[in-house]
JSON list of N, CA and C in Angstrom, two decimals:
[
{"chain": "A", "resi": 1, "resn": "GLY", "atom": "N", "xyz": [13.12, 1.11, 11.18]},
{"chain": "A", "resi": 1, "resn": "GLY", "atom": "CA", "xyz": [11.80, 0.64, 10.81]},
{"chain": "A", "resi": 1, "resn": "GLY", "atom": "C", "xyz": [10.74, 1.62, 11.25]},
{"chain": "A", "resi": 2, "resn": "LEU", "atom": "N", "xyz": [9.53, 1.32, 10.89]},
{"chain": "A", "resi": 2, "resn": "LEU", "atom": "CA", "xyz": [8.39, 2.15, 11.26]},
{"chain": "A", "resi": 2, "resn": "LEU", "atom": "C", "xyz": [7.71, 1.56, 12.48]},
{"chain": "A", "resi": 3, "resn": "ALA", "atom": "N", "xyz": [7.33, 2.40, 13.40]},
{"chain": "A", "resi": 3, "resn": "ALA", "atom": "CA", "xyz": [6.61, 1.97, 14.59]},
{"chain": "A", "resi": 3, "resn": "ALA", "atom": "C", "xyz": [5.26, 2.67, 14.64]},
{"chain": "A", "resi": 4, "resn": "TYR", "atom": "N", "xyz": [4.24, 1.97, 15.06]},
{"chain": "A", "resi": 4, "resn": "TYR", "atom": "CA", "xyz": [2.92, 2.58, 15.20]},
{"chain": "A", "resi": 4, "resn": "TYR", "atom": "C", "xyz": [2.21, 1.99, 16.40]},
{"chain": "A", "resi": 5, "resn": "ASN", "atom": "N", "xyz": [1.29, 2.75, 16.92]},
{"chain": "A", "resi": 5, "resn": "ASN", "atom": "CA", "xyz": [0.48, 2.31, 18.04]},
{"chain": "A", "resi": 5, "resn": "ASN", "atom": "C", "xyz": [-0.80, 1.73, 17.48]},
{"chain": "A", "resi": 6, "resn": "SER", "atom": "N", "xyz": [-1.07, 0.45, 17.71]},
{"chain": "A", "resi": 6, "resn": "SER", "atom": "CA", "xyz": [-2.22, -0.21, 17.10]},
{"chain": "A", "resi": 6, "resn": "SER", "atom": "C", "xyz": [-3.55, 0.35, 17.58]},
{"chain": "A", "resi": 7, "resn": "GLU", "atom": "N", "xyz": [-3.58, 1.10, 18.67]},
{"chain": "A", "resi": 7, "resn": "GLU", "atom": "CA", "xyz": [-4.82, 1.70, 19.14]},
{"chain": "A", "resi": 7, "resn": "GLU", "atom": "C", "xyz": [-5.28, 2.84, 18.24]},
{"chain": "A", "resi": 8, "resn": "ASN", "atom": "N", "xyz": [-4.38, 3.42, 17.44]},
{"chain": "A", "resi": 8, "resn": "ASN", "atom": "CA", "xyz": [-4.70, 4.55, 16.58]},
{"chain": "A", "resi": 8, "resn": "ASN", "atom": "C", "xyz": [-5.05, 4.15, 15.16]},
{"chain": "A", "resi": 9, "resn": "TYR", "atom": "N", "xyz": [-4.97, 2.87, 14.81]},
{"chain": "A", "resi": 9, "resn": "TYR", "atom": "CA", "xyz": [-5.21, 2.42, 13.45]},
{"chain": "A", "resi": 9, "resn": "TYR", "atom": "C", "xyz": [-6.38, 1.45, 13.42]},
{"chain": "A", "resi": 10, "resn": "SER", "atom": "N", "xyz": [-7.22, 1.56, 12.38]},
{"chain": "A", "resi": 10, "resn": "SER", "atom": "CA", "xyz": [-8.43, 0.75, 12.30]},
{"chain": "A", "resi": 10, "resn": "SER", "atom": "C", "xyz": [-8.23, -0.55, 11.53]},
{"chain": "A", "resi": 11, "resn": "GLY", "atom": "N", "xyz": [-7.16, -0.70, 10.78]},
{"chain": "A", "resi": 11, "resn": "GLY", "atom": "CA", "xyz": [-6.97, -1.87, 9.95]},
{"chain": "A", "resi": 11, "resn": "GLY", "atom": "C", "xyz": [-7.40, -1.65, 8.51]},
{"chain": "A", "resi": 12, "resn": "PHE", "atom": "N", "xyz": [-8.02, -0.51, 8.21]},
{"chain": "A", "resi": 12, "resn": "PHE", "atom": "CA", "xyz": [-8.41, -0.17, 6.84]},
{"chain": "A", "resi": 12, "resn": "PHE", "atom": "C", "xyz": [-7.36, 0.76, 6.25]},
{"chain": "A", "resi": 13, "resn": "ALA", "atom": "N", "xyz": [-7.18, 0.66, 4.94]},
{"chain": "A", "resi": 13, "resn": "ALA", "atom": "CA", "xyz": [-6.22, 1.52, 4.27]},
{"chain": "A", "resi": 13, "resn": "ALA", "atom": "C", "xyz": [-6.81, 2.00, 2.96]},
{"chain": "A", "resi": 14, "resn": "TRP", "atom": "N", "xyz": [-6.44, 3.21, 2.56]},
{"chain": "A", "resi": 14, "resn": "TRP", "atom": "CA", "xyz": [-6.89, 3.77, 1.29]},
{"chain": "A", "resi": 14, "resn": "TRP", "atom": "C", "xyz": [-5.90, 3.38, 0.20]},
{"chain": "A", "resi": 15, "resn": "THR", "atom": "N", "xyz": [-6.43, 3.00, -0.95]},
{"chain": "A", "resi": 15, "resn": "THR", "atom": "CA", "xyz": [-5.60, 2.73, -2.11]},
{"chain": "A", "resi": 15, "resn": "THR", "atom": "C", "xyz": [-6.22, 3.37, -3.34]},
{"chain": "A", "resi": 16, "resn": "MET", "atom": "N", "xyz": [-5.39, 3.71, -4.30]},
{"chain": "A", "resi": 16, "resn": "MET", "atom": "CA", "xyz": [-5.87, 4.27, -5.57]},
{"chain": "A", "resi": 16, "resn": "MET", "atom": "C", "xyz": [-5.08, 3.63, -6.70]},
{"chain": "A", "resi": 17, "resn": "PHE", "atom": "N", "xyz": [-5.78, 3.22, -7.75]},
{"chain": "A", "resi": 17, "resn": "PHE", "atom": "CA", "xyz": [-5.13, 2.61, -8.90]},
{"chain": "A", "resi": 17, "resn": "PHE", "atom": "C", "xyz": [-5.75, 3.11, -10.18]},
{"chain": "A", "resi": 18, "resn": "LEU", "atom": "N", "xyz": [-4.96, 3.19, -11.20]},
{"chain": "A", "resi": 18, "resn": "LEU", "atom": "CA", "xyz": [-5.41, 3.51, -12.55]},
{"chain": "A", "resi": 18, "resn": "LEU", "atom": "C", "xyz": [-4.73, 2.51, -13.47]},
{"chain": "A", "resi": 19, "resn": "GLY", "atom": "N", "xyz": [-5.52, 1.89, -14.33]},
{"chain": "A", "resi": 19, "resn": "GLY", "atom": "CA", "xyz": [-4.91, 0.87, -15.18]},
{"chain": "A", "resi": 19, "resn": "GLY", "atom": "C", "xyz": [-5.72, 0.59, -16.41]},
{"chain": "A", "resi": 20, "resn": "GLY", "atom": "N", "xyz": [-5.27, -0.42, -17.13]},
{"chain": "A", "resi": 20, "resn": "GLY", "atom": "CA", "xyz": [-5.96, -0.80, -18.34]},
{"chain": "A", "resi": 20, "resn": "GLY", "atom": "C", "xyz": [-5.63, -2.22, -18.74]},
{"chain": "A", "resi": 21, "resn": "ARG", "atom": "N", "xyz": [-6.38, -2.71, -19.72]},
{"chain": "A", "resi": 21, "resn": "ARG", "atom": "CA", "xyz": [-6.18, -4.05, -20.26]},
{"chain": "A", "resi": 21, "resn": "ARG", "atom": "C", "xyz": [-6.03, -3.96, -21.77]},
{"chain": "A", "resi": 22, "resn": "TYR", "atom": "N", "xyz": [-5.18, -4.81, -22.31]},
{"chain": "A", "resi": 22, "resn": "TYR", "atom": "CA", "xyz": [-5.01, -4.92, -23.75]},
{"chain": "A", "resi": 22, "resn": "TYR", "atom": "C", "xyz": [-5.19, -6.39, -24.10]},
{"chain": "A", "resi": 23, "resn": "PHE", "atom": "N", "xyz": [-6.18, -6.68, -24.97]},
{"chain": "A", "resi": 23, "resn": "PHE", "atom": "CA", "xyz": [-6.45, -8.06, -25.35]},
{"chain": "A", "resi": 23, "resn": "PHE", "atom": "C", "xyz": [-5.74, -8.39, -26.66]},
{"chain": "A", "resi": 24, "resn": "PHE", "atom": "N", "xyz": [-4.96, -9.48, -26.63]},
{"chain": "A", "resi": 24, "resn": "PHE", "atom": "CA", "xyz": [-4.22, -9.94, -27.80]},
{"chain": "A", "resi": 24, "resn": "PHE", "atom": "C", "xyz": [-5.13, -10.61, -28.81]},
{"chain": "A", "resi": 25, "resn": "ASN", "atom": "N", "xyz": [-6.16, -11.30, -28.31]},
{"chain": "A", "resi": 25, "resn": "ASN", "atom": "CA", "xyz": [-7.16, -11.94, -29.17]},
{"chain": "A", "resi": 25, "resn": "ASN", "atom": "C", "xyz": [-8.50, -11.85, -28.45]},
{"chain": "A", "resi": 26, "resn": "HIS", "atom": "N", "xyz": [-9.47, -12.68, -28.81]},
{"chain": "A", "resi": 26, "resn": "HIS", "atom": "CA", "xyz": [-10.81, -12.59, -28.22]},
{"chain": "A", "resi": 26, "resn": "HIS", "atom": "C", "xyz": [-10.85, -13.02, -26.76]},
{"chain": "A", "resi": 27, "resn": "ASP", "atom": "N", "xyz": [-9.88, -13.80, -26.31]},
{"chain": "A", "resi": 27, "resn": "ASP", "atom": "CA", "xyz": [-9.96, -14.37, -24.96]},
{"chain": "A", "resi": 27, "resn": "ASP", "atom": "C", "xyz": [-8.85, -13.94, -23.99]},
{"chain": "A", "resi": 28, "resn": "TYR", "atom": "N", "xyz": [-7.65, -13.64, -24.46]},
{"chain": "A", "resi": 28, "resn": "TYR", "atom": "CA", "xyz": [-6.52, -13.40, -23.57]},
{"chain": "A", "resi": 28, "resn": "TYR", "atom": "C", "xyz": [-5.93, -12.01, -23.76]},
{"chain": "A", "resi": 29, "resn": "GLY", "atom": "N", "xyz": [-5.48, -11.45, -22.64]},
{"chain": "A", "resi": 29, "resn": "GLY", "atom": "CA", "xyz": [-4.86, -10.14, -22.69]},
{"chain": "A", "resi": 29, "resn": "GLY", "atom": "C", "xyz": [-3.93, -9.92, -21.51]},
{"chain": "A", "resi": 30, "resn": "ALA", "atom": "N", "xyz": [-3.42, -8.71, -21.41]},
{"chain": "A", "resi": 30, "resn": "ALA", "atom": "CA", "xyz": [-2.53, -8.33, -20.33]},
{"chain": "A", "resi": 30, "resn": "ALA", "atom": "C", "xyz": [-3.12, -7.12, -19.62]},
{"chain": "A", "resi": 31, "resn": "LEU", "atom": "N", "xyz": [-2.80, -6.97, -18.34]},
{"chain": "A", "resi": 31, "resn": "LEU", "atom": "CA", "xyz": [-3.27, -5.82, -17.59]},
{"chain": "A", "resi": 31, "resn": "LEU", "atom": "C", "xyz": [-2.12, -5.17, -16.84]},
{"chain": "A", "resi": 32, "resn": "LEU", "atom": "N", "xyz": [-2.25, -3.88, -16.66]},
{"chain": "A", "resi": 32, "resn": "LEU", "atom": "CA", "xyz": [-1.25, -3.09, -15.94]},
{"chain": "A", "resi": 32, "resn": "LEU", "atom": "C", "xyz": [-1.99, -2.05, -15.11]},
{"chain": "A", "resi": 33, "resn": "GLU", "atom": "N", "xyz": [-1.66, -1.98, -13.83]},
{"chain": "A", "resi": 33, "resn": "GLU", "atom": "CA", "xyz": [-2.24, -0.97, -12.94]},
{"chain": "A", "resi": 33, "resn": "GLU", "atom": "C", "xyz": [-1.11, -0.25, -12.22]},
{"chain": "A", "resi": 34, "resn": "LEU", "atom": "N", "xyz": [-1.21, 1.06, -12.15]},
{"chain": "A", "resi": 34, "resn": "LEU", "atom": "CA", "xyz": [-0.27, 1.89, -11.40]},
{"chain": "A", "resi": 34, "resn": "LEU", "atom": "C", "xyz": [-1.04, 2.61, -10.32]},
{"chain": "A", "resi": 35, "resn": "GLY", "atom": "N", "xyz": [-0.47, 2.71, -9.13]},
{"chain": "A", "resi": 35, "resn": "GLY", "atom": "CA", "xyz": [-1.21, 3.40, -8.09]},
{"chain": "A", "resi": 35, "resn": "GLY", "atom": "C", "xyz": [-0.46, 3.50, -6.79]},
{"chain": "A", "resi": 36, "resn": "TYR", "atom": "N", "xyz": [-1.24, 3.73, -5.75]},
{"chain": "A", "resi": 36, "resn": "TYR", "atom": "CA", "xyz": [-0.71, 3.92, -4.41]},
{"chain": "A", "resi": 36, "resn": "TYR", "atom": "C", "xyz": [-1.47, 2.99, -3.47]},
{"chain": "A", "resi": 37, "resn": "GLY", "atom": "N", "xyz": [-0.76, 2.25, -2.67]},
{"chain": "A", "resi": 37, "resn": "GLY", "atom": "CA", "xyz": [-1.38, 1.33, -1.72]},
{"chain": "A", "resi": 37, "resn": "GLY", "atom": "C", "xyz": [-0.36, 0.32, -1.25]},
{"chain": "A", "resi": 38, "resn": "VAL", "atom": "N", "xyz": [-0.75, -0.92, -1.20]},
{"chain": "A", "resi": 38, "resn": "VAL", "atom": "CA", "xyz": [0.17, -1.98, -0.78]},
{"chain": "A", "resi": 38, "resn": "VAL", "atom": "C", "xyz": [1.28, -2.14, -1.81]},
{"chain": "A", "resi": 39, "resn": "THR", "atom": "N", "xyz": [0.91, -2.05, -3.10]},
{"chain": "A", "resi": 39, "resn": "THR", "atom": "CA", "xyz": [1.89, -2.10, -4.18]},
{"chain": "A", "resi": 39, "resn": "THR", "atom": "C", "xyz": [1.74, -0.87, -5.06]},
{"chain": "A", "resi": 40, "resn": "TYR", "atom": "N", "xyz": [2.76, -0.58, -5.85]},
{"chain": "A", "resi": 40, "resn": "TYR", "atom": "CA", "xyz": [2.71, 0.55, -6.77]},
{"chain": "A", "resi": 40, "resn": "TYR", "atom": "C", "xyz": [2.38, 0.11, -8.19]},
{"chain": "A", "resi": 41, "resn": "ILE", "atom": "N", "xyz": [2.72, -1.14, -8.54]},
{"chain": "A", "resi": 41, "resn": "ILE", "atom": "CA", "xyz": [2.49, -1.66, -9.89]},
{"chain": "A", "resi": 41, "resn": "ILE", "atom": "C", "xyz": [1.88, -3.05, -9.78]},
{"chain": "A", "resi": 42, "resn": "ASN", "atom": "N", "xyz": [0.80, -3.29, -10.51]},
{"chain": "A", "resi": 42, "resn": "ASN", "atom": "CA", "xyz": [0.21, -4.62, -10.65]},
{"chain": "A", "resi": 42, "resn": "ASN", "atom": "C", "xyz": [0.26, -4.99, -12.12]},
{"chain": "A", "resi": 43, "resn": "ILE", "atom": "N", "xyz": [0.79, -6.16, -12.43]},
{"chain": "A", "resi": 43, "resn": "ILE", "atom": "CA", "xyz": [0.87, -6.67, -13.79]},
{"chain": "A", "resi": 43, "resn": "ILE", "atom": "C", "xyz": [0.24, -8.05, -13.79]},
{"chain": "A", "resi": 44, "resn": "GLY", "atom": "N", "xyz": [-0.57, -8.34, -14.81]},
{"chain": "A", "resi": 44, "resn": "GLY", "atom": "CA", "xyz": [-1.21, -9.64, -14.82]},
{"chain": "A", "resi": 44, "resn": "GLY", "atom": "C", "xyz": [-1.72, -10.04, -16.18]},
{"chain": "A", "resi": 45, "resn": "ILE", "atom": "N", "xyz": [-2.39, -11.18, -16.20]},
{"chain": "A", "resi": 45, "resn": "ILE", "atom": "CA", "xyz": [-2.99, -11.75, -17.40]},
{"chain": "A", "resi": 45, "resn": "ILE", "atom": "C", "xyz": [-4.50, -11.70, -17.22]},
{"chain": "A", "resi": 46, "resn": "ALA", "atom": "N", "xyz": [-5.21, -11.33, -18.28]},
{"chain": "A", "resi": 46, "resn": "ALA", "atom": "CA", "xyz": [-6.67, -11.27, -18.25]},
{"chain": "A", "resi": 46, "resn": "ALA", "atom": "C", "xyz": [-7.23, -12.34, -19.18]},
{"chain": "A", "resi": 47, "resn": "LYS", "atom": "N", "xyz": [-8.34, -12.96, -18.77]},
{"chain": "A", "resi": 47, "resn": "LYS", "atom": "CA", "xyz": [-9.03, -13.96, -19.58]},
{"chain": "A", "resi": 47, "resn": "LYS", "atom": "C", "xyz": [-10.51, -13.66, -19.55]},
{"chain": "A", "resi": 48, "resn": "LYS", "atom": "N", "xyz": [-11.13, -13.68, -20.73]},
{"chain": "A", "resi": 48, "resn": "LYS", "atom": "CA", "xyz": [-12.57, -13.53, -20.82]},
{"chain": "A", "resi": 48, "resn": "LYS", "atom": "C", "xyz": [-13.21, -14.91, -20.75]},
{"chain": "A", "resi": 49, "resn": "PHE", "atom": "N", "xyz": [-14.22, -15.05, -19.92]},
{"chain": "A", "resi": 49, "resn": "PHE", "atom": "CA", "xyz": [-14.99, -16.30, -19.84]},
{"chain": "A", "resi": 49, "resn": "PHE", "atom": "C", "xyz": [-16.31, -16.08, -20.53]},
{"chain": "A", "resi": 50, "resn": "ARG", "atom": "N", "xyz": [-16.60, -16.92, -21.48]},
{"chain": "A", "resi": 50, "resn": "ARG", "atom": "CA", "xyz": [-17.84, -16.78, -22.27]},
{"chain": "A", "resi": 50, "resn": "ARG", "atom": "C", "xyz": [-18.79, -17.91, -21.92]},
{"chain": "A", "resi": 51, "resn": "THR", "atom": "N", "xyz": [-20.08, -17.59, -21.95]},
{"chain": "A", "resi": 51, "resn": "THR", "atom": "CA", "xyz": [-21.09, -18.62, -21.66]},
{"chain": "A", "resi": 51, "resn": "THR", "atom": "C", "xyz": [-21.75, -19.10, -22.92]}
]
């Protein structure tokens, strides 16, 4: 495993992501993000809220 000394770490971490969304219709779509951080891939559903 990995060991670290908590006195040397601030609790903040750098992350970078690049992604996009594709909408199937006017309200719903899918999203995909690739990057570096806690996870390497984020996949999800997007919804537009209209007023």
